[in-house]
Structure formats: C-alpha cells, structure tokens
Amino acid sequence: MTARIIDGKAFAVGVRERAGAAVADLKAAHGLKPGLAVVLVGADPASQVYVRSKAKQTVEAGMASFEHLLPEATSEADLIALVERLNADDQVHGILVQMPLPKHMDEAKVVNTIHPDKDVDGLTAISAGRLVLGQDGLVPCTPRGCVMLAKDAVGDLTGLNALVIGRSILVGKPVAQLLLAENCTVTTAHSRSQDLPGLARQADILIAAVGRERMIKGSWIKPGATVIDVGINRIPAPERGTGKMRLVGDVAFDEAVEVAGAITPVPGGVGPMTVACLMRNTVIAACQQAGVDVPTSLDG
Ligand code: NDP
C-alpha cells in the first residue's frame, strides 16, 4: 500500500486563510493592523525570492509589509541600528532578518538584537530558551510547520517514537523540542550518529532535515511511519543538457512512499508551511504586543 501524500501546499493555504481572518477580526474589533518588517542585506537571488514571497503573502493576509533592502556593503552597526528602530516602531509587530547575512556580519549578534516579542522567526536566544523551558514564545516557522503536518496526519503524537535527523538551530533542535512538547519519545541524529538506518526503523515519526538529496532510503522507513521531509536539494532535471534543475528532498521519495503511512513531497510539503507559519507568528506577535487574546483559530 502506498503512503498518503501530505499536501503541505493546501494545508498552508488554510493556515494563511486563518491568519487573514484573524487579521480582519483584529482590525474590526481593536483597530489593530499587524505589521511585518523583512530586512534583506545584499542581492542573493534565492533570498530575494523568499523576501518577495513573504512580503506578498503579508499583504494578502491584510497585514502591513515593510521591506528594507540594504546593499551588501551595509555595516553591521547600521543593520543593528535599523533593527533597533524597528524594535521601537509600534507599527511593526514582527521583524525578520533574512539569512544568510554577508560574511562581515555576526548573524547571532544581529538576530539577538531583535526584541523577543517581535522575533517572528523564533531564532533569538530568548525564544530558543522559552521553547526549551516550555514557556509561551514565538516558535521557528519551519519546525512549527513540520509538527502541524505531523499532527494533521497522525492526530495525537503522545508516546510515539520520533527521529529527527539534523540538529541545526533553524530546524533540527527546535523541531525536537516541539515533538517533546507533544509527548513523543525523541531521538535527534546527526552526522556523527551511528546506525542511522536502525534508528530510523524504530521511528513512528521521521523528520529529515539534513540537506543531502535522497539520503534516507525506503528500507530505513518503519512501515506505516509518518515521514516529514524538510530537505530542499537542487539536482539536474531529467532533461539532460537543458541546464534545468529540480528540487528533491532528503528522503528517497519513490522508495519511501511504498513503505510509509504518510509522507510529505518535495516540493509542496514542508516548504509552503514556512511562510504560512510566519504569517501566523506575526498575528500572534501583534496580539501579544497589543494585550489581545490570540484567536483560538490559530491553534495547532
Ligand atoms: P544544516 O546544514 O544547518 O544542518 C544539517 C544537519 O544535518 C546537521 O545537524 C548535520 O549534522 C546533519 N547531517 C549532515 N550530514 C548528515 C549525515 N550524513 N547523516 C546524518 N546527519 C547529517 O541544515 P538546516 O537544518 O538549515 O536545513 C536542512 C535542510 O532543510 C536543507 O536542505 C535546507 O535547505 C532545508 N530547509 C528547508 C526549509 C523549508 O522551508 N522547507 C527551511 C529550512 C531548511 P552535524 O550537526 O553533525 O553537522
């Protein structure tokens, strides 16, 4: 039996629609218009695409979008000064500094300048600490998206064995914390882990966040498991010689789909959830800053 394909694109549309509906309610009931500021330094083409997509979806959700496009040569001090101005701006409820930053900047220093209440990417030390401590805070978007999709596929995750492959600050570590909060038994694997196939075969929930194309084979998957593939890897498209590229995940999808119970495709799985959760985080941040209850429609 082949796995159910988890439609992250459709799920993300639902998340964005609920965020949009919450924005309309906040405007009507409280005169509150959530605002998201996105800062891009330099002209990295992939980052430009991400920033444009974030700004577009922010406006579509009825929120205010503030784009700050700075030249590559911007000094770290000037960037930090901008973040501090955004921290103090009442119209800005969320701040996102697009990574990667140019080499002459200390990314952690810049990120930690963002006020934790406006940290819609969930990457400051305070947000990470709140997540570990189980305190209310803003949670990184891709990890939140992974857990939303897993819960939608499985229901209650309590007691399930979860394997997270990857331990980055952006994905692996926060997703492991979120799964722990869902009462999973969580194992985090990485490049020094031994017997990855053996670990994977015990996993009811497998989250792959490695960045190595189709590394996780179908024979590693526990029959019926839920597989969430975060990886985005560009490989040459089958039409050889055309120079075209296509995206594949960290999981060998064609094999895994024959064994898993549910699986996310790449593209169209986790990817769309990231920006949708950013919209959701911006609404949550605006509510918290205005002292308004976060709408229960955003739960999940
Ligand atoms: P990082 O490169 O920061 O982390 C990769 C992790 O994978 C590391 O912890 C590394 O281990 C581990 N790893 C590397 N090789 C192996 C191996 N052979 N066996 C086991 N573990 C290994 O990547 P990110 O976490 O930032 O991203 C992971 C993937 O997710 C990428 O493809 C990225 O493009 C994608 N991504 C997708 C997003 C989306 O919106 N869908 C958002 C963010 C990322 P170690 O720590 O030991 O080096």
CSV table of C-alpha atoms and ligand atoms in Angstrom, one decimal:
chain,number,residue,atom,x,y,z
A,1,MET,CA,0.0,0.0,0.0
A,2,THR,CA,1.4,3.4,-0.9
A,3,ALA,CA,1.5,6.2,1.6
A,4,ARG,CA,-0.9,9.1,1.9
A,5,ILE,CA,0.8,12.2,0.3
A,6,ILE,CA,0.6,15.1,2.8
A,7,ASP,CA,-0.5,18.2,0.9
A,8,GLY,CA,1.5,20.9,2.6
A,9,LYS,CA,0.5,23.4,0.0
A,10,ALA,CA,-3.2,23.0,0.7
A,11,PHE,CA,-2.6,22.9,4.5
A,12,ALA,CA,-0.5,26.1,4.2
A,13,VAL,CA,-3.3,27.9,2.4
A,14,GLY,CA,-5.6,27.0,5.3
A,15,VAL,CA,-3.1,28.4,7.8
A,16,ARG,CA,-2.8,31.6,5.8
A,17,GLU,CA,-6.5,32.0,5.5
A,18,ARG,CA,-7.0,31.6,9.2
A,19,ALA,CA,-4.3,34.2,9.8
A,20,GLY,CA,-6.0,36.5,7.3
A,21,ALA,CA,-9.4,36.0,9.0
A,22,ALA,CA,-7.8,36.8,12.4
A,23,VAL,CA,-6.3,40.0,10.9
A,24,ALA,CA,-9.7,41.1,9.7
A,25,ASP,CA,-11.2,40.5,13.2
A,26,LEU,CA,-8.3,42.3,14.9
A,27,LYS,CA,-8.8,45.4,12.7
A,28,ALA,CA,-12.6,45.4,13.2
A,29,ALA,CA,-12.5,44.7,17.0
A,30,HIS,CA,-9.3,46.5,18.1
A,31,GLY,CA,-8.2,48.7,15.2
A,32,LEU,CA,-5.0,46.6,15.1
A,33,LYS,CA,-3.2,46.0,11.9
A,34,PRO,CA,-0.3,43.6,12.3
A,35,GLY,CA,2.9,44.6,10.6
A,36,LEU,CA,5.9,42.5,9.5
A,37,ALA,CA,9.3,44.1,8.6
A,38,VAL,CA,11.6,42.0,6.5
A,39,VAL,CA,15.2,43.0,6.1
A,40,LEU,CA,17.4,41.8,3.3
A,41,VAL,CA,21.1,42.6,3.0
A,42,GLY,CA,22.7,42.0,-0.3
A,43,ALA,CA,21.4,40.6,-3.6
A,44,ASP,CA,21.4,36.9,-3.1
A,45,PRO,CA,18.8,35.7,-5.7
A,46,ALA,CA,17.3,32.9,-3.5
A,47,SER,CA,16.9,35.4,-0.6
A,48,GLN,CA,15.3,37.9,-2.9
A,49,VAL,CA,12.7,35.4,-3.9
A,50,TYR,CA,12.0,34.4,-0.3
A,51,VAL,CA,11.7,38.1,0.8
A,52,ARG,CA,9.4,38.9,-2.1
A,53,SER,CA,7.2,35.9,-1.3
A,54,LYS,CA,7.0,36.9,2.4
A,55,ALA,CA,6.0,40.5,1.6
A,56,LYS,CA,3.4,39.4,-0.9
A,57,GLN,CA,1.8,36.9,1.5
A,58,THR,CA,1.9,39.5,4.3
A,59,VAL,CA,-0.1,41.9,2.2
A,60,GLU,CA,-2.5,39.2,1.0
A,61,ALA,CA,-3.2,38.4,4.7
A,62,GLY,CA,-4.2,42.0,5.2
A,63,MET,CA,-1.1,43.0,7.2
A,64,ALA,CA,1.3,45.8,6.7
A,65,SER,CA,4.6,44.8,5.0
A,66,PHE,CA,7.8,46.8,5.5
A,67,GLU,CA,10.6,45.8,3.2
A,68,HIS,CA,14.2,47.0,3.9
A,69,LEU,CA,16.5,46.1,1.1
A,70,LEU,CA,20.1,47.1,2.1
A,71,PRO,CA,23.3,46.9,0.0
A,72,GLU,CA,25.8,44.2,0.5
A,73,ALA,CA,28.3,46.7,1.9
A,74,THR,CA,26.0,47.8,4.8
A,75,SER,CA,27.9,47.8,8.0
A,76,GLU,CA,26.9,45.6,10.9
A,77,ALA,CA,26.4,48.7,13.0
A,78,ASP,CA,24.0,50.2,10.5
A,79,LEU,CA,22.0,46.9,10.3
A,80,ILE,CA,21.8,46.7,14.1
A,81,ALA,CA,20.6,50.4,14.2
A,82,LEU,CA,17.8,49.5,11.7
A,83,VAL,CA,16.7,46.5,13.8
A,84,GLU,CA,16.7,48.8,16.9
A,85,ARG,CA,14.5,51.3,15.1
A,86,LEU,CA,12.1,48.5,14.1
A,87,ASN,CA,12.1,47.3,17.7
A,88,ALA,CA,10.8,50.7,18.7
A,89,ASP,CA,8.3,51.1,15.8
A,90,ASP,CA,4.7,50.5,17.0
A,91,GLN,CA,3.5,49.6,13.5
A,92,VAL,CA,6.0,46.7,13.3
A,93,HIS,CA,5.0,43.6,15.3
A,94,GLY,CA,7.3,41.2,13.6
A,95,ILE,CA,10.9,41.5,12.4
A,96,LEU,CA,12.7,39.1,10.2
A,97,VAL,CA,16.3,39.4,9.1
A,98,GLN,CA,16.8,37.2,6.0
A,99,MET,CA,19.7,34.8,6.4
A,100,PRO,CA,22.4,34.3,5.3
A,101,LEU,CA,24.0,37.7,6.1
A,102,PRO,CA,27.1,38.9,4.3
A,103,LYS,CA,30.3,37.4,5.8
A,104,HIS,CA,31.4,40.6,7.5
A,105,MET,CA,28.4,40.3,9.9
A,106,ASP,CA,27.9,38.3,13.0
A,107,GLU,CA,24.5,36.6,12.4
A,108,ALA,CA,23.9,35.7,16.0
A,109,LYS,CA,24.6,39.2,17.2
A,110,VAL,CA,22.2,40.7,14.6
A,111,VAL,CA,19.5,38.2,15.4
A,112,ASN,CA,19.8,38.7,19.1
A,113,THR,CA,19.2,42.4,18.6
A,114,ILE,CA,15.6,41.6,17.6
A,115,HIS,CA,13.2,42.2,20.5
A,116,PRO,CA,12.0,38.7,21.6
A,117,ASP,CA,8.3,39.9,21.3
A,118,LYS,CA,8.9,40.7,17.6
A,119,ASP,CA,11.1,37.6,16.9
A,120,VAL,CA,8.7,36.0,14.4
A,121,ASP,CA,11.4,33.7,13.1
A,122,GLY,CA,11.9,32.4,16.7
A,123,LEU,CA,15.7,32.4,16.4
A,124,THR,CA,16.8,34.7,19.2
A,125,ALA,CA,18.4,33.1,22.3
A,126,ILE,CA,15.4,34.2,24.4
A,127,SER,CA,12.9,32.5,22.0
A,128,ALA,CA,15.0,29.3,22.0
A,129,GLY,CA,15.2,29.4,25.8
A,130,ARG,CA,11.5,29.8,26.1
A,131,LEU,CA,10.9,26.9,23.8
A,132,VAL,CA,13.2,24.6,25.9
A,133,LEU,CA,11.6,25.9,29.1
A,134,GLY,CA,8.0,25.3,27.7
A,135,GLN,CA,7.2,29.0,28.1
A,136,ASP,CA,5.0,31.0,25.7
A,137,GLY,CA,7.1,32.5,22.9
A,138,LEU,CA,7.4,32.7,19.2
A,139,VAL,CA,8.4,29.4,17.7
A,140,PRO,CA,10.6,28.9,14.5
A,141,CYS,CA,8.4,28.6,11.4
A,142,THR,CA,9.6,25.6,9.6
A,143,PRO,CA,9.7,23.4,12.8
A,144,ARG,CA,6.2,24.5,13.7
A,145,GLY,CA,5.1,23.7,10.1
A,146,CYS,CA,6.6,20.2,10.4
A,147,VAL,CA,4.7,19.4,13.7
A,148,MET,CA,1.4,20.8,12.3
A,149,LEU,CA,1.7,18.5,9.3
A,150,ALA,CA,2.6,15.5,11.5
A,151,LYS,CA,-0.3,16.2,13.9
A,152,ASP,CA,-2.7,16.6,11.0
A,153,ALA,CA,-1.6,13.2,9.6
A,154,VAL,CA,-1.5,11.3,12.8
A,155,GLY,CA,-3.6,13.1,15.4
A,156,ASP,CA,-2.3,12.8,19.0
A,157,LEU,CA,1.5,12.2,18.9
A,158,THR,CA,1.7,11.1,22.5
A,159,GLY,CA,4.1,8.2,23.1
A,160,LEU,CA,5.2,7.9,19.5
A,161,ASN,CA,8.9,7.4,18.7
A,162,ALA,CA,10.2,10.4,16.8
A,163,LEU,CA,13.5,10.6,15.0
A,164,VAL,CA,14.8,14.0,13.9
A,165,ILE,CA,17.8,13.7,11.5
A,166,GLY,CA,19.7,17.1,11.8
A,167,ARG,CA,20.5,19.3,14.8
A,168,SER,CA,20.6,22.8,13.3
A,169,ILE,CA,19.4,25.8,15.3
A,170,LEU,CA,17.0,26.6,12.5
A,171,VAL,CA,15.3,23.2,12.2
A,172,GLY,CA,16.6,20.1,14.0
A,173,LYS,CA,16.8,21.4,17.5
A,174,PRO,CA,13.5,23.3,17.6
A,175,VAL,CA,11.6,20.5,15.9
A,176,ALA,CA,12.9,18.1,18.5
A,177,GLN,CA,11.7,20.4,21.3
A,178,LEU,CA,8.3,20.7,19.8
A,179,LEU,CA,7.9,16.9,19.4
A,180,LEU,CA,9.0,16.5,23.0
A,181,ALA,CA,6.2,19.0,24.0
A,182,GLU,CA,3.8,16.7,22.1
A,183,ASN,CA,4.9,13.9,24.4
A,184,CYS,CA,6.9,12.0,21.7
A,185,THR,CA,10.0,10.0,22.7
A,186,VAL,CA,12.5,12.0,20.7
A,187,THR,CA,15.9,11.0,19.3
A,188,THR,CA,18.0,13.6,17.5
A,189,ALA,CA,20.5,12.2,15.0
A,190,HIS,CA,23.3,14.0,13.2
A,191,SER,CA,26.4,13.4,11.1
A,192,ARG,CA,28.2,11.6,14.0
A,193,SER,CA,25.2,9.3,14.8
A,194,GLN,CA,25.8,5.5,14.4
A,195,ASP,CA,23.4,3.2,12.6
A,196,LEU,CA,21.0,5.8,11.2
A,197,PRO,CA,19.0,3.1,9.3
A,198,GLY,CA,18.5,1.3,12.6
A,199,LEU,CA,17.3,4.4,14.4
A,200,ALA,CA,15.0,5.3,11.5
A,201,ARG,CA,13.4,1.9,11.5
A,202,GLN,CA,12.1,2.5,15.1
A,203,ALA,CA,10.6,5.9,14.2
A,204,ASP,CA,6.8,6.3,14.0
A,205,ILE,CA,7.6,9.9,13.0
A,206,LEU,CA,10.7,10.7,11.0
A,207,ILE,CA,11.7,14.3,10.3
A,208,ALA,CA,14.5,14.7,7.8
A,209,ALA,CA,16.4,18.0,8.0
A,210,VAL,CA,19.8,17.2,6.6
A,211,GLY,CA,20.3,18.8,3.2
A,212,ARG,CA,21.5,15.7,1.4
A,213,GLU,CA,19.5,14.6,-1.6
A,214,ARG,CA,17.5,11.3,-1.2
A,215,MET,CA,19.8,10.1,1.6
A,216,ILE,CA,17.1,8.4,3.6
A,217,LYS,CA,16.2,5.2,1.8
A,218,GLY,CA,12.8,3.4,1.7
A,219,SER,CA,14.4,0.4,3.5
A,220,TRP,CA,15.1,2.7,6.5
A,221,ILE,CA,11.4,3.6,7.0
A,222,LYS,CA,9.2,1.8,9.5
A,223,PRO,CA,6.1,0.5,7.7
A,224,GLY,CA,3.3,3.0,8.3
A,225,ALA,CA,5.5,5.7,9.6
A,226,THR,CA,4.8,9.4,9.0
A,227,VAL,CA,7.7,11.0,7.1
A,228,ILE,CA,8.2,14.8,7.1
A,229,ASP,CA,10.9,15.8,4.6
A,230,VAL,CA,12.4,19.3,5.3
A,231,GLY,CA,15.3,18.9,2.8
A,232,ILE,CA,15.4,21.1,-0.2
A,233,ASN,CA,18.1,20.0,-2.6
A,234,ARG,CA,18.6,21.1,-6.2
A,235,ILE,CA,19.6,18.4,-8.7
A,236,PRO,CA,19.8,18.5,-12.5
A,237,ALA,CA,16.4,17.9,-14.1
A,238,PRO,CA,15.9,14.6,-16.1
A,239,GLU,CA,16.0,16.6,-19.4
A,240,ARG,CA,19.8,16.3,-19.6
A,241,GLY,CA,21.8,19.1,-21.1
A,242,THR,CA,19.0,21.7,-20.6
A,243,GLY,CA,20.6,23.2,-17.5
A,244,LYS,CA,17.3,22.9,-15.7
A,245,MET,CA,17.2,22.0,-12.1
A,246,ARG,CA,14.6,20.3,-9.9
A,247,LEU,CA,14.0,20.1,-6.2
A,248,VAL,CA,14.2,16.8,-4.2
A,249,GLY,CA,14.1,16.2,-0.5
A,250,ASP,CA,16.4,14.3,1.9
A,251,VAL,CA,14.2,11.2,1.5
A,252,ALA,CA,14.2,8.9,-1.4
A,253,PHE,CA,10.5,9.6,-2.0
A,254,ASP,CA,9.8,6.9,-4.7
A,255,GLU,CA,11.0,4.2,-2.3
A,256,ALA,CA,9.7,5.7,0.9
A,257,VAL,CA,6.2,6.2,-0.4
A,258,GLU,CA,5.8,2.4,-0.7
A,259,VAL,CA,6.5,1.9,3.0
A,260,ALA,CA,5.4,5.0,4.9
A,261,GLY,CA,1.9,5.6,6.1
A,262,ALA,CA,2.0,9.3,5.2
A,263,ILE,CA,4.8,11.4,3.6
A,264,THR,CA,5.4,15.0,2.5
A,265,PRO,CA,6.5,15.6,-1.1
A,266,VAL,CA,9.3,18.0,-2.1
A,267,PRO,CA,8.3,20.5,-3.3
A,268,GLY,CA,4.8,21.0,-1.9
A,269,GLY,CA,5.3,19.6,1.6
A,270,VAL,CA,7.0,21.5,4.4
A,271,GLY,CA,8.2,24.4,2.1
A,272,PRO,CA,4.9,26.3,1.9
A,273,MET,CA,4.3,25.8,5.6
A,274,THR,CA,7.3,28.1,6.5
A,275,VAL,CA,5.9,31.3,5.2
A,276,ALA,CA,2.3,30.4,6.4
A,277,CYS,CA,3.7,29.9,9.9
A,278,LEU,CA,5.5,33.3,9.6
A,279,MET,CA,2.1,34.9,8.9
A,280,ARG,CA,0.6,33.1,11.9
A,281,ASN,CA,3.5,34.2,14.1
A,282,THR,CA,3.1,37.8,13.0
A,283,VAL,CA,-0.6,37.8,14.0
A,284,ILE,CA,0.3,36.1,17.4
A,285,ALA,CA,3.1,38.7,18.0
A,286,ALA,CA,0.7,41.6,17.2
A,287,CYS,CA,-2.0,40.2,19.6
A,288,GLN,CA,0.6,39.7,22.4
A,289,GLN,CA,2.0,43.2,22.0
A,290,ALA,CA,-1.5,44.7,22.0
A,291,GLY,CA,-2.6,42.7,25.0
A,292,VAL,CA,-5.3,41.0,23.0
A,293,ASP,CA,-6.1,37.2,23.3
A,294,VAL,CA,-4.6,35.2,20.5
A,295,PRO,CA,-7.6,33.8,18.4
A,296,THR,CA,-8.1,30.1,19.1
A,297,SER,CA,-8.5,29.6,15.3
A,298,LEU,CA,-4.7,29.9,15.1
A,299,ASP,CA,-4.1,26.9,17.5
A,300,GLY,CA,-2.3,23.9,16.1
B,1,NDP,P1,22.2,22.5,8.3
B,1,NDP,O1,23.2,22.2,7.3
B,1,NDP,O2,22.3,23.6,9.2
B,1,NDP,O3,22.1,21.1,9.2
B,1,NDP,C1,22.1,19.9,8.7
B,1,NDP,C2,22.1,18.8,9.8
B,1,NDP,O4,22.2,17.6,9.1
B,1,NDP,C3,23.3,18.9,10.7
B,1,NDP,O5,22.9,18.8,12.0
B,1,NDP,C4,24.2,17.8,10.3
B,1,NDP,O6,24.9,17.1,11.4
B,1,NDP,C5,23.2,16.8,9.8
B,1,NDP,N1,23.8,15.9,8.8
B,1,NDP,C6,24.6,16.2,7.7
B,1,NDP,N2,25.0,15.1,7.1
B,1,NDP,C7,24.5,14.0,7.8
B,1,NDP,C8,24.5,12.6,7.6
B,1,NDP,N3,25.2,12.1,6.6
B,1,NDP,N4,23.8,11.9,8.5
B,1,NDP,C9,23.1,12.4,9.5
B,1,NDP,N5,23.0,13.7,9.7
B,1,NDP,C10,23.7,14.6,8.8
B,1,NDP,O7,20.8,22.5,7.6
B,1,NDP,P2,19.4,23.1,8.0
B,1,NDP,O8,18.9,22.4,9.2
B,1,NDP,O9,19.4,24.5,7.9
B,1,NDP,O10,18.5,22.6,6.8
B,1,NDP,C11,18.3,21.2,6.5
B,1,NDP,C12,17.6,21.1,5.1
B,1,NDP,O11,16.3,21.6,5.3
B,1,NDP,C13,18.3,21.8,4.0
B,1,NDP,O12,18.1,21.0,2.8
B,1,NDP,C14,17.6,23.1,3.9
B,1,NDP,O13,17.6,23.6,2.5
B,1,NDP,C15,16.2,22.6,4.3
B,1,NDP,N6,15.3,23.7,4.8
B,1,NDP,C16,14.1,23.8,4.4
B,1,NDP,C17,13.2,24.8,4.9
B,1,NDP,C18,11.8,24.8,4.3
B,1,NDP,O14,11.2,25.9,4.4
B,1,NDP,N7,11.3,23.7,3.9
B,1,NDP,C19,13.7,25.7,5.8
B,1,NDP,C20,15.0,25.5,6.4
B,1,NDP,C21,15.8,24.5,5.8
B,1,NDP,P3,26.1,17.9,12.2
B,1,NDP,O15,25.4,18.8,13.1
B,1,NDP,O16,26.7,16.8,12.9
B,1,NDP,O17,26.9,18.6,11.2
